[in-house]
Amino acid sequence: MELRHVRYFLAIAEEGSFTRAAERLGIAQPPLSQQIKVLEQEAGVRLFRRLSHGVELTPAGRAFRAAVGNVPHEIAEGVRLARKAAAGESGEIRIGFTGTAALSPAVPVCIAQFRNTYPDVEINVTEANSMALAAALIEDRLDVAILRPSNSDPNLLAEEVLTDEPLLAALPATHPLAVSGEIIDLAKLCDDPFILTPRSVGVSLHDAILRACAKSGFTPKSGPAAPHIASILSLVAAGLGVSLVPASIARVDLRGTVFRHLGDTAERVAIALAYRRATTSPVVRNFCSVARKARMDRRFELQAQKE
């Protein structure tokens, strides 16, 4: 049974006339009558009774109409939904972000603009460190992530820089340099223990801190290791050492911790958009497009510079 047969049947049932139905459908009456005969043969019943002034449905025809009346609409709706899914305008996306990027414009701007552009896509978010996010992408447990570059296999993951920001010094409020001004010389922290994120948790941030210290002529003394930015700041506030953190972290108001700039030559750390190179998801394609446009948006750049 073909969909056109159902459409023809419904048009005749609504018009009560083969002639008027043929005019409505834009076909000649004889072919229409022939197609209805084919439909009746397939159904094994008569669907219409001819009258002197038109036709009426038989009991079988009324039952058939009740069953198929919504079929054209349902098919049209199915086609519409299928096209939305194919265009990435519906479905689901699993987004991961790292805690050190959460306070940057990258995460809220990208997600908000995607939500505004594609309101019918369900968004699920996960927070983890950059290396865990990269692993989740490779294992297809996430679709995209906003993270610090993970140095993952470029054949598996694409990582596109969205923005970057300078490192700041995080100091205990009791530290002598905490009251020495807004800008400090990093070399003056050479005797302090540094609280660092393990390289296995955040390779790009860890390496950026080591580079910054090396440029200032020293290797940082090892203090307690902390896997999360919150624990780093807590240990700094407790006076167990100092650290270098992305500038956006200065938005955190943690009693006992102060942030100081390192000057115009401060080492910078990137925030990247990551996704599987092998992905074919139109939803992921759309998210990446939105993120790239956000990166080009002047408001995004200005917010990033304020960090």
PDB file of N, CA and C in Angstrom, residues 74-152:
ATOM      1  N   GLU A  74       1.290  12.485  10.413  1.00  0.00           N
ATOM      2  CA  GLU A  74       2.345  11.829  11.178  1.00  0.00           C
ATOM      3  C   GLU A  74       3.594  11.635  10.330  1.00  0.00           C
ATOM      4  N   ILE A  75       3.398  11.312   9.064  1.00  0.00           N
ATOM      5  CA  ILE A  75       4.551  11.143   8.180  1.00  0.00           C
ATOM      6  C   ILE A  75       5.243  12.482   7.953  1.00  0.00           C
ATOM      7  N   ALA A  76       4.448  13.529   7.738  1.00  0.00           N
ATOM      8  CA  ALA A  76       5.031  14.859   7.558  1.00  0.00           C
ATOM      9  C   ALA A  76       5.801  15.286   8.802  1.00  0.00           C
ATOM     10  N   GLU A  77       5.240  14.990   9.976  1.00  0.00           N
ATOM     11  CA  GLU A  77       5.926  15.322  11.222  1.00  0.00           C
ATOM     12  C   GLU A  77       7.197  14.500  11.372  1.00  0.00           C
ATOM     13  N   GLY A  78       7.120  13.228  10.972  1.00  0.00           N
ATOM     14  CA  GLY A  78       8.308  12.384  11.024  1.00  0.00           C
ATOM     15  C   GLY A  78       9.412  12.902  10.114  1.00  0.00           C
ATOM     16  N   VAL A  79       9.039  13.349   8.933  1.00  0.00           N
ATOM     17  CA  VAL A  79      10.016  13.916   8.001  1.00  0.00           C
ATOM     18  C   VAL A  79      10.634  15.186   8.588  1.00  0.00           C
ATOM     19  N   ARG A  80       9.795  16.033   9.194  1.00  0.00           N
ATOM     20  CA  ARG A  80      10.293  17.273   9.798  1.00  0.00           C
ATOM     21  C   ARG A  80      11.301  16.975  10.908  1.00  0.00           C
ATOM     22  N   LEU A  81      10.952  16.016  11.774  1.00  0.00           N
ATOM     23  CA  LEU A  81      11.844  15.671  12.879  1.00  0.00           C
ATOM     24  C   LEU A  81      13.138  15.039  12.372  1.00  0.00           C
ATOM     25  N   ALA A  82      13.019  14.217  11.331  1.00  0.00           N
ATOM     26  CA  ALA A  82      14.211  13.588  10.759  1.00  0.00           C
ATOM     27  C   ALA A  82      15.147  14.640  10.175  1.00  0.00           C
ATOM     28  N   ARG A  83      14.569  15.632   9.515  1.00  0.00           N
ATOM     29  CA  ARG A  83      15.393  16.698   8.938  1.00  0.00           C
ATOM     30  C   ARG A  83      16.063  17.534  10.023  1.00  0.00           C
ATOM     31  N   LYS A  84      15.333  17.783  11.128  1.00  0.00           N
ATOM     32  CA  LYS A  84      15.933  18.519  12.248  1.00  0.00           C
ATOM     33  C   LYS A  84      17.117  17.738  12.824  1.00  0.00           C
ATOM     34  N   ALA A  85      16.935  16.425  12.979  1.00  0.00           N
ATOM     35  CA  ALA A  85      18.015  15.605  13.522  1.00  0.00           C
ATOM     36  C   ALA A  85      19.210  15.584  12.575  1.00  0.00           C
ATOM     37  N   ALA A  86      18.938  15.453  11.280  1.00  0.00           N
ATOM     38  CA  ALA A  86      20.022  15.419  10.300  1.00  0.00           C
ATOM     39  C   ALA A  86      20.780  16.736  10.255  1.00  0.00           C
ATOM     40  N   ALA A  87      20.082  17.829  10.563  1.00  0.00           N
ATOM     41  CA  ALA A  87      20.715  19.147  10.561  1.00  0.00           C
ATOM     42  C   ALA A  87      21.358  19.481  11.906  1.00  0.00           C
ATOM     43  N   GLY A  88      21.269  18.562  12.874  1.00  0.00           N
ATOM     44  CA  GLY A  88      21.841  18.818  14.191  1.00  0.00           C
ATOM     45  C   GLY A  88      21.050  19.807  15.007  1.00  0.00           C
ATOM     46  N   GLU A  89      19.759  19.950  14.704  1.00  0.00           N
ATOM     47  CA  GLU A  89      18.907  20.905  15.414  1.00  0.00           C
ATOM     48  C   GLU A  89      18.125  20.253  16.547  1.00  0.00           C
ATOM     49  N   SER A  90      18.298  18.964  16.736  1.00  0.00           N
ATOM     50  CA  SER A  90      17.665  18.249  17.845  1.00  0.00           C
ATOM     51  C   SER A  90      18.596  17.119  18.261  1.00  0.00           C
ATOM     52  N   GLY A  91      18.241  16.442  19.333  1.00  0.00           N
ATOM     53  CA  GLY A  91      19.087  15.362  19.830  1.00  0.00           C
ATOM     54  C   GLY A  91      19.742  15.745  21.141  1.00  0.00           C
ATOM     55  N   GLU A  92      20.940  15.265  21.349  1.00  0.00           N
ATOM     56  CA  GLU A  92      21.640  15.448  22.628  1.00  0.00           C
ATOM     57  C   GLU A  92      23.106  15.738  22.369  1.00  0.00           C
ATOM     58  N   ILE A  93      23.711  16.517  23.247  1.00  0.00           N
ATOM     59  CA  ILE A  93      25.159  16.713  23.194  1.00  0.00           C
ATOM     60  C   ILE A  93      25.718  16.628  24.609  1.00  0.00           C
ATOM     61  N   ARG A  94      26.822  15.901  24.741  1.00  0.00           N
ATOM     62  CA  ARG A  94      27.491  15.724  26.034  1.00  0.00           C
ATOM     63  C   ARG A  94      28.740  16.607  26.044  1.00  0.00           C
ATOM     64  N   ILE A  95      28.699  17.625  26.882  1.00  0.00           N
ATOM     65  CA  ILE A  95      29.770  18.623  26.914  1.00  0.00           C
ATOM     66  C   ILE A  95      30.567  18.481  28.208  1.00  0.00           C
ATOM     67  N   GLY A  96      31.862  18.420  28.094  1.00  0.00           N
ATOM     68  CA  GLY A  96      32.728  18.408  29.267  1.00  0.00           C
ATOM     69  C   GLY A  96      33.503  19.712  29.375  1.00  0.00           C
ATOM     70  N   PHE A  97      33.816  20.111  30.585  1.00  0.00           N
ATOM     71  CA  PHE A  97      34.672  21.284  30.763  1.00  0.00           C
ATOM     72  C   PHE A  97      35.534  21.091  31.993  1.00  0.00           C
ATOM     73  N   THR A  98      36.691  21.709  31.956  1.00  0.00           N
ATOM     74  CA  THR A  98      37.609  21.602  33.079  1.00  0.00           C
ATOM     75  C   THR A  98      37.388  22.749  34.051  1.00  0.00           C
ATOM     76  N   GLY A  99      37.616  22.477  35.317  1.00  0.00           N
ATOM     77  CA  GLY A  99      37.349  23.468  36.343  1.00  0.00           C
ATOM     78  C   GLY A  99      38.156  24.739  36.179  1.00  0.00           C
ATOM     79  N   THR A 100      39.383  24.644  35.652  1.00  0.00           N
ATOM     80  CA  THR A 100      40.199  25.846  35.492  1.00  0.00           C
ATOM     81  C   THR A 100      39.723  26.715  34.342  1.00  0.00           C
ATOM     82  N   ALA A 101      38.818  26.189  33.503  1.00  0.00           N
ATOM     83  CA  ALA A 101      38.259  26.989  32.404  1.00  0.00           C
ATOM     84  C   ALA A 101      36.855  27.479  32.711  1.00  0.00           C
ATOM     85  N   ALA A 102      36.265  26.972  33.781  1.00  0.00           N
ATOM     86  CA  ALA A 102      34.854  27.253  34.061  1.00  0.00           C
ATOM     87  C   ALA A 102      34.582  28.729  34.312  1.00  0.00           C
ATOM     88  N   LEU A 103      35.577  29.449  34.844  1.00  0.00           N
ATOM     89  CA  LEU A 103      35.381  30.862  35.144  1.00  0.00           C
ATOM     90  C   LEU A 103      35.770  31.770  33.981  1.00  0.00           C
ATOM     91  N   SER A 104      36.293  31.174  32.924  1.00  0.00           N
ATOM     92  CA  SER A 104      36.599  31.928  31.711  1.00  0.00           C
ATOM     93  C   SER A 104      35.321  32.130  30.912  1.00  0.00           C
ATOM     94  N   PRO A 105      35.260  33.144  30.040  1.00  0.00           N
ATOM     95  CA  PRO A 105      34.079  33.319  29.189  1.00  0.00           C
ATOM     96  C   PRO A 105      33.819  32.123  28.284  1.00  0.00           C
ATOM     97  N   ALA A 106      34.845  31.316  28.011  1.00  0.00           N
ATOM     98  CA  ALA A 106      34.704  30.248  27.021  1.00  0.00           C
ATOM     99  C   ALA A 106      33.542  29.312  27.317  1.00  0.00           C
ATOM    100  N   VAL A 107      33.442  28.852  28.555  1.00  0.00           N
ATOM    101  CA  VAL A 107      32.398  27.873  28.880  1.00  0.00           C
ATOM    102  C   VAL A 107      31.001  28.484  28.842  1.00  0.00           C
ATOM    103  N   PRO A 108      30.709  29.528  29.620  1.00  0.00           N
ATOM    104  CA  PRO A 108      29.338  30.051  29.602  1.00  0.00           C
ATOM    105  C   PRO A 108      28.931  30.664  28.274  1.00  0.00           C
ATOM    106  N   VAL A 109      29.858  31.349  27.588  1.00  0.00           N
ATOM    107  CA  VAL A 109      29.492  31.982  26.316  1.00  0.00           C
ATOM    108  C   VAL A 109      29.168  30.937  25.267  1.00  0.00           C
ATOM    109  N   CYS A 110      30.013  29.930  25.129  1.00  0.00           N
ATOM    110  CA  CYS A 110      29.780  28.902  24.108  1.00  0.00           C
ATOM    111  C   CYS A 110      28.490  28.133  24.374  1.00  0.00           C
ATOM    112  N   ILE A 111      28.286  27.731  25.622  1.00  0.00           N
ATOM    113  CA  ILE A 111      27.091  26.949  25.936  1.00  0.00           C
ATOM    114  C   ILE A 111      25.838  27.798  25.793  1.00  0.00           C
ATOM    115  N   ALA A 112      25.878  29.045  26.250  1.00  0.00           N
ATOM    116  CA  ALA A 112      24.699  29.911  26.148  1.00  0.00           C
ATOM    117  C   ALA A 112      24.347  30.198  24.696  1.00  0.00           C
ATOM    118  N   GLN A 113      25.350  30.476  23.872  1.00  0.00           N
ATOM    119  CA  GLN A 113      25.065  30.762  22.470  1.00  0.00           C
ATOM    120  C   GLN A 113      24.556  29.521  21.749  1.00  0.00           C
ATOM    121  N   PHE A 114      25.074  28.348  22.111  1.00  0.00           N
ATOM    122  CA  PHE A 114      24.568  27.119  21.497  1.00  0.00           C
ATOM    123  C   PHE A 114      23.122  26.881  21.908  1.00  0.00           C
ATOM    124  N   ARG A 115      22.817  27.081  23.183  1.00  0.00           N
ATOM    125  CA  ARG A 115      21.440  26.908  23.668  1.00  0.00           C
ATOM    126  C   ARG A 115      20.490  27.862  22.947  1.00  0.00           C
ATOM    127  N   ASN A 116      20.900  29.096  22.755  1.00  0.00           N
ATOM    128  CA  ASN A 116      20.042  30.072  22.081  1.00  0.00           C
ATOM    129  C   ASN A 116      19.833  29.725  20.611  1.00  0.00           C
ATOM    130  N   THR A 117      20.855  29.148  19.982  1.00  0.00           N
ATOM    131  CA  THR A 117      20.770  28.824  18.556  1.00  0.00           C
ATOM    132  C   THR A 117      20.045  27.509  18.315  1.00  0.00           C
ATOM    133  N   TYR A 118      20.238  26.544  19.212  1.00  0.00           N
ATOM    134  CA  TYR A 118      19.642  25.213  19.039  1.00  0.00           C
ATOM    135  C   TYR A 118      18.900  24.818  20.318  1.00  0.00           C
ATOM    136  N   PRO A 119      17.757  25.434  20.574  1.00  0.00           N
ATOM    137  CA  PRO A 119      17.042  25.198  21.839  1.00  0.00           C
ATOM    138  C   PRO A 119      16.490  23.787  21.991  1.00  0.00           C
ATOM    139  N   ASP A 120      16.358  23.040  20.887  1.00  0.00           N
ATOM    140  CA  ASP A 120      15.783  21.697  20.976  1.00  0.00           C
ATOM    141  C   ASP A 120      16.826  20.615  21.233  1.00  0.00           C
ATOM    142  N   VAL A 121      18.087  20.985  21.343  1.00  0.00           N
ATOM    143  CA  VAL A 121      19.136  20.010  21.650  1.00  0.00           C
ATOM    144  C   VAL A 121      19.300  19.926  23.167  1.00  0.00           C
ATOM    145  N   GLU A 122      19.235  18.719  23.690  1.00  0.00           N
ATOM    146  CA  GLU A 122      19.425  18.511  25.133  1.00  0.00           C
ATOM    147  C   GLU A 122      20.911  18.584  25.461  1.00  0.00           C
ATOM    148  N   ILE A 123      21.261  19.393  26.447  1.00  0.00           N
ATOM    149  CA  ILE A 123      22.658  19.581  26.833  1.00  0.00           C
ATOM    150  C   ILE A 123      22.924  18.883  28.160  1.00  0.00           C
ATOM    151  N   ASN A 124      23.915  18.007  28.169  1.00  0.00           N
ATOM    152  CA  ASN A 124      24.371  17.365  29.403  1.00  0.00           C
ATOM    153  C   ASN A 124      25.832  17.750  29.622  1.00  0.00           C
ATOM    154  N   VAL A 125      26.157  18.210  30.829  1.00  0.00           N
ATOM    155  CA  VAL A 125      27.509  18.704  31.087  1.00  0.00           C
ATOM    156  C   VAL A 125      28.206  17.868  32.157  1.00  0.00           C
ATOM    157  N   THR A 126      29.516  17.796  32.030  1.00  0.00           N
ATOM    158  CA  THR A 126      30.366  17.067  32.968  1.00  0.00           C
ATOM    159  C   THR A 126      31.599  17.913  33.252  1.00  0.00           C
ATOM    160  N   GLU A 127      32.006  17.974  34.509  1.00  0.00           N
ATOM    161  CA  GLU A 127      33.245  18.673  34.859  1.00  0.00           C
ATOM    162  C   GLU A 127      34.294  17.649  35.269  1.00  0.00           C
ATOM    163  N   ALA A 128      35.494  17.814  34.745  1.00  0.00           N
ATOM    164  CA  ALA A 128      36.606  16.920  35.090  1.00  0.00           C
ATOM    165  C   ALA A 128      37.898  17.628  34.705  1.00  0.00           C
ATOM    166  N   ASN A 129      39.036  17.026  35.066  1.00  0.00           N
ATOM    167  CA  ASN A 129      40.296  17.621  34.642  1.00  0.00           C
ATOM    168  C   ASN A 129      40.519  17.370  33.149  1.00  0.00           C
ATOM    169  N   SER A 130      41.437  18.111  32.567  1.00  0.00           N
ATOM    170  CA  SER A 130      41.610  18.079  31.112  1.00  0.00           C
ATOM    171  C   SER A 130      41.989  16.699  30.588  1.00  0.00           C
ATOM    172  N   MET A 131      42.835  15.993  31.305  1.00  0.00           N
ATOM    173  CA  MET A 131      43.260  14.679  30.825  1.00  0.00           C
ATOM    174  C   MET A 131      42.111  13.680  30.881  1.00  0.00           C
ATOM    175  N   ALA A 132      41.285  13.770  31.928  1.00  0.00           N
ATOM    176  CA  ALA A 132      40.114  12.893  32.028  1.00  0.00           C
ATOM    177  C   ALA A 132      39.107  13.217  30.931  1.00  0.00           C
ATOM    178  N   LEU A 133      38.960  14.494  30.609  1.00  0.00           N
ATOM    179  CA  LEU A 133      38.045  14.881  29.532  1.00  0.00           C
ATOM    180  C   LEU A 133      38.529  14.339  28.193  1.00  0.00           C
ATOM    181  N   ALA A 134      39.826  14.433  27.951  1.00  0.00           N
ATOM    182  CA  ALA A 134      40.373  13.914  26.698  1.00  0.00           C
ATOM    183  C   ALA A 134      40.128  12.412  26.577  1.00  0.00           C
ATOM    184  N   ALA A 135      40.331  11.698  27.674  1.00  0.00           N
ATOM    185  CA  ALA A 135      40.081  10.253  27.660  1.00  0.00           C
ATOM    186  C   ALA A 135      38.609   9.954  27.409  1.00  0.00           C
ATOM    187  N   ALA A 136      37.726  10.736  28.019  1.00  0.00           N
ATOM    188  CA  ALA A 136      36.287  10.525  27.828  1.00  0.00           C
ATOM    189  C   ALA A 136      35.877  10.788  26.386  1.00  0.00           C
ATOM    190  N   LEU A 137      36.502  11.755  25.743  1.00  0.00           N
ATOM    191  CA  LEU A 137      36.215  12.009  24.332  1.00  0.00           C
ATOM    192  C   LEU A 137      36.643  10.827  23.474  1.00  0.00           C
ATOM    193  N   ILE A 138      37.853  10.368  23.696  1.00  0.00           N
ATOM    194  CA  ILE A 138      38.371   9.250  22.902  1.00  0.00           C
ATOM    195  C   ILE A 138      37.509   8.009  23.078  1.00  0.00           C
ATOM    196  N   GLU A 139      37.003   7.795  24.292  1.00  0.00           N
ATOM    197  CA  GLU A 139      36.179   6.616  24.587  1.00  0.00           C
ATOM    198  C   GLU A 139      34.701   6.838  24.279  1.00  0.00           C
ATOM    199  N   ASP A 140      34.359   7.959  23.653  1.00  0.00           N
ATOM    200  CA  ASP A 140      32.985   8.276  23.243  1.00  0.00           C
ATOM    201  C   ASP A 140      32.035   8.393  24.431  1.00  0.00           C
ATOM    202  N   ARG A 141      32.548   8.890  25.559  1.00  0.00           N
ATOM    203  CA  ARG A 141      31.686   9.192  26.700  1.00  0.00           C
ATOM    204  C   ARG A 141      31.323  10.671  26.752  1.00  0.00           C
ATOM    205  N   LEU A 142      31.984  11.453  25.921  1.00  0.00           N
ATOM    206  CA  LEU A 142      31.671  12.868  25.729  1.00  0.00           C
ATOM    207  C   LEU A 142      31.697  13.170  24.238  1.00  0.00           C
ATOM    208  N   ASP A 143      31.010  14.235  23.857  1.00  0.00           N
ATOM    209  CA  ASP A 143      30.995  14.647  22.450  1.00  0.00           C
ATOM    210  C   ASP A 143      31.975  15.783  22.179  1.00  0.00           C
ATOM    211  N   VAL A 144      32.004  16.761  23.065  1.00  0.00           N
ATOM    212  CA  VAL A 144      32.939  17.884  22.949  1.00  0.00           C
ATOM    213  C   VAL A 144      33.415  18.243  24.354  1.00  0.00           C
ATOM    214  N   ALA A 145      34.513  18.972  24.414  1.00  0.00           N
ATOM    215  CA  ALA A 145      35.007  19.426  25.715  1.00  0.00           C
ATOM    216  C   ALA A 145      35.702  20.768  25.552  1.00  0.00           C
ATOM    217  N   ILE A 146      35.600  21.576  26.591  1.00  0.00           N
ATOM    218  CA  ILE A 146      36.353  22.828  26.674  1.00  0.00           C
ATOM    219  C   ILE A 146      37.377  22.620  27.775  1.00  0.00           C
ATOM    220  N   LEU A 147      38.645  22.577  27.389  1.00  0.00           N
ATOM    221  CA  LEU A 147      39.693  22.132  28.306  1.00  0.00           C
ATOM    222  C   LEU A 147      40.990  22.882  28.060  1.00  0.00           C
ATOM    223  N   ARG A 148      41.963  22.606  28.904  1.00  0.00           N
ATOM    224  CA  ARG A 148      43.325  23.036  28.631  1.00  0.00           C
ATOM    225  C   ARG A 148      43.933  22.009  27.672  1.00  0.00           C
ATOM    226  N   PRO A 149      44.698  22.428  26.671  1.00  0.00           N
ATOM    227  CA  PRO A 149      45.248  21.464  25.709  1.00  0.00           C
ATOM    228  C   PRO A 149      45.861  20.253  26.404  1.00  0.00           C
ATOM    229  N   SER A 150      45.497  19.073  25.899  1.00  0.00           N
ATOM    230  CA  SER A 150      45.876  17.829  26.578  1.00  0.00           C
ATOM    231  C   SER A 150      47.035  17.101  25.917  1.00  0.00           C
ATOM    232  N   ASN A 151      47.486  17.599  24.758  1.00  0.00           N
ATOM    233  CA  ASN A 151      48.554  16.931  24.006  1.00  0.00           C
ATOM    234  C   ASN A 151      48.184  15.497  23.654  1.00  0.00           C
ATOM    235  N   SER A 152      46.892  15.248  23.429  1.00  0.00           N
ATOM    236  CA  SER A 152      46.443  13.911  23.041  1.00  0.00           C
ATOM    237  C   SER A 152      46.820  13.633  21.588  1.00  0.00           C
TER     238      SER A 152
END
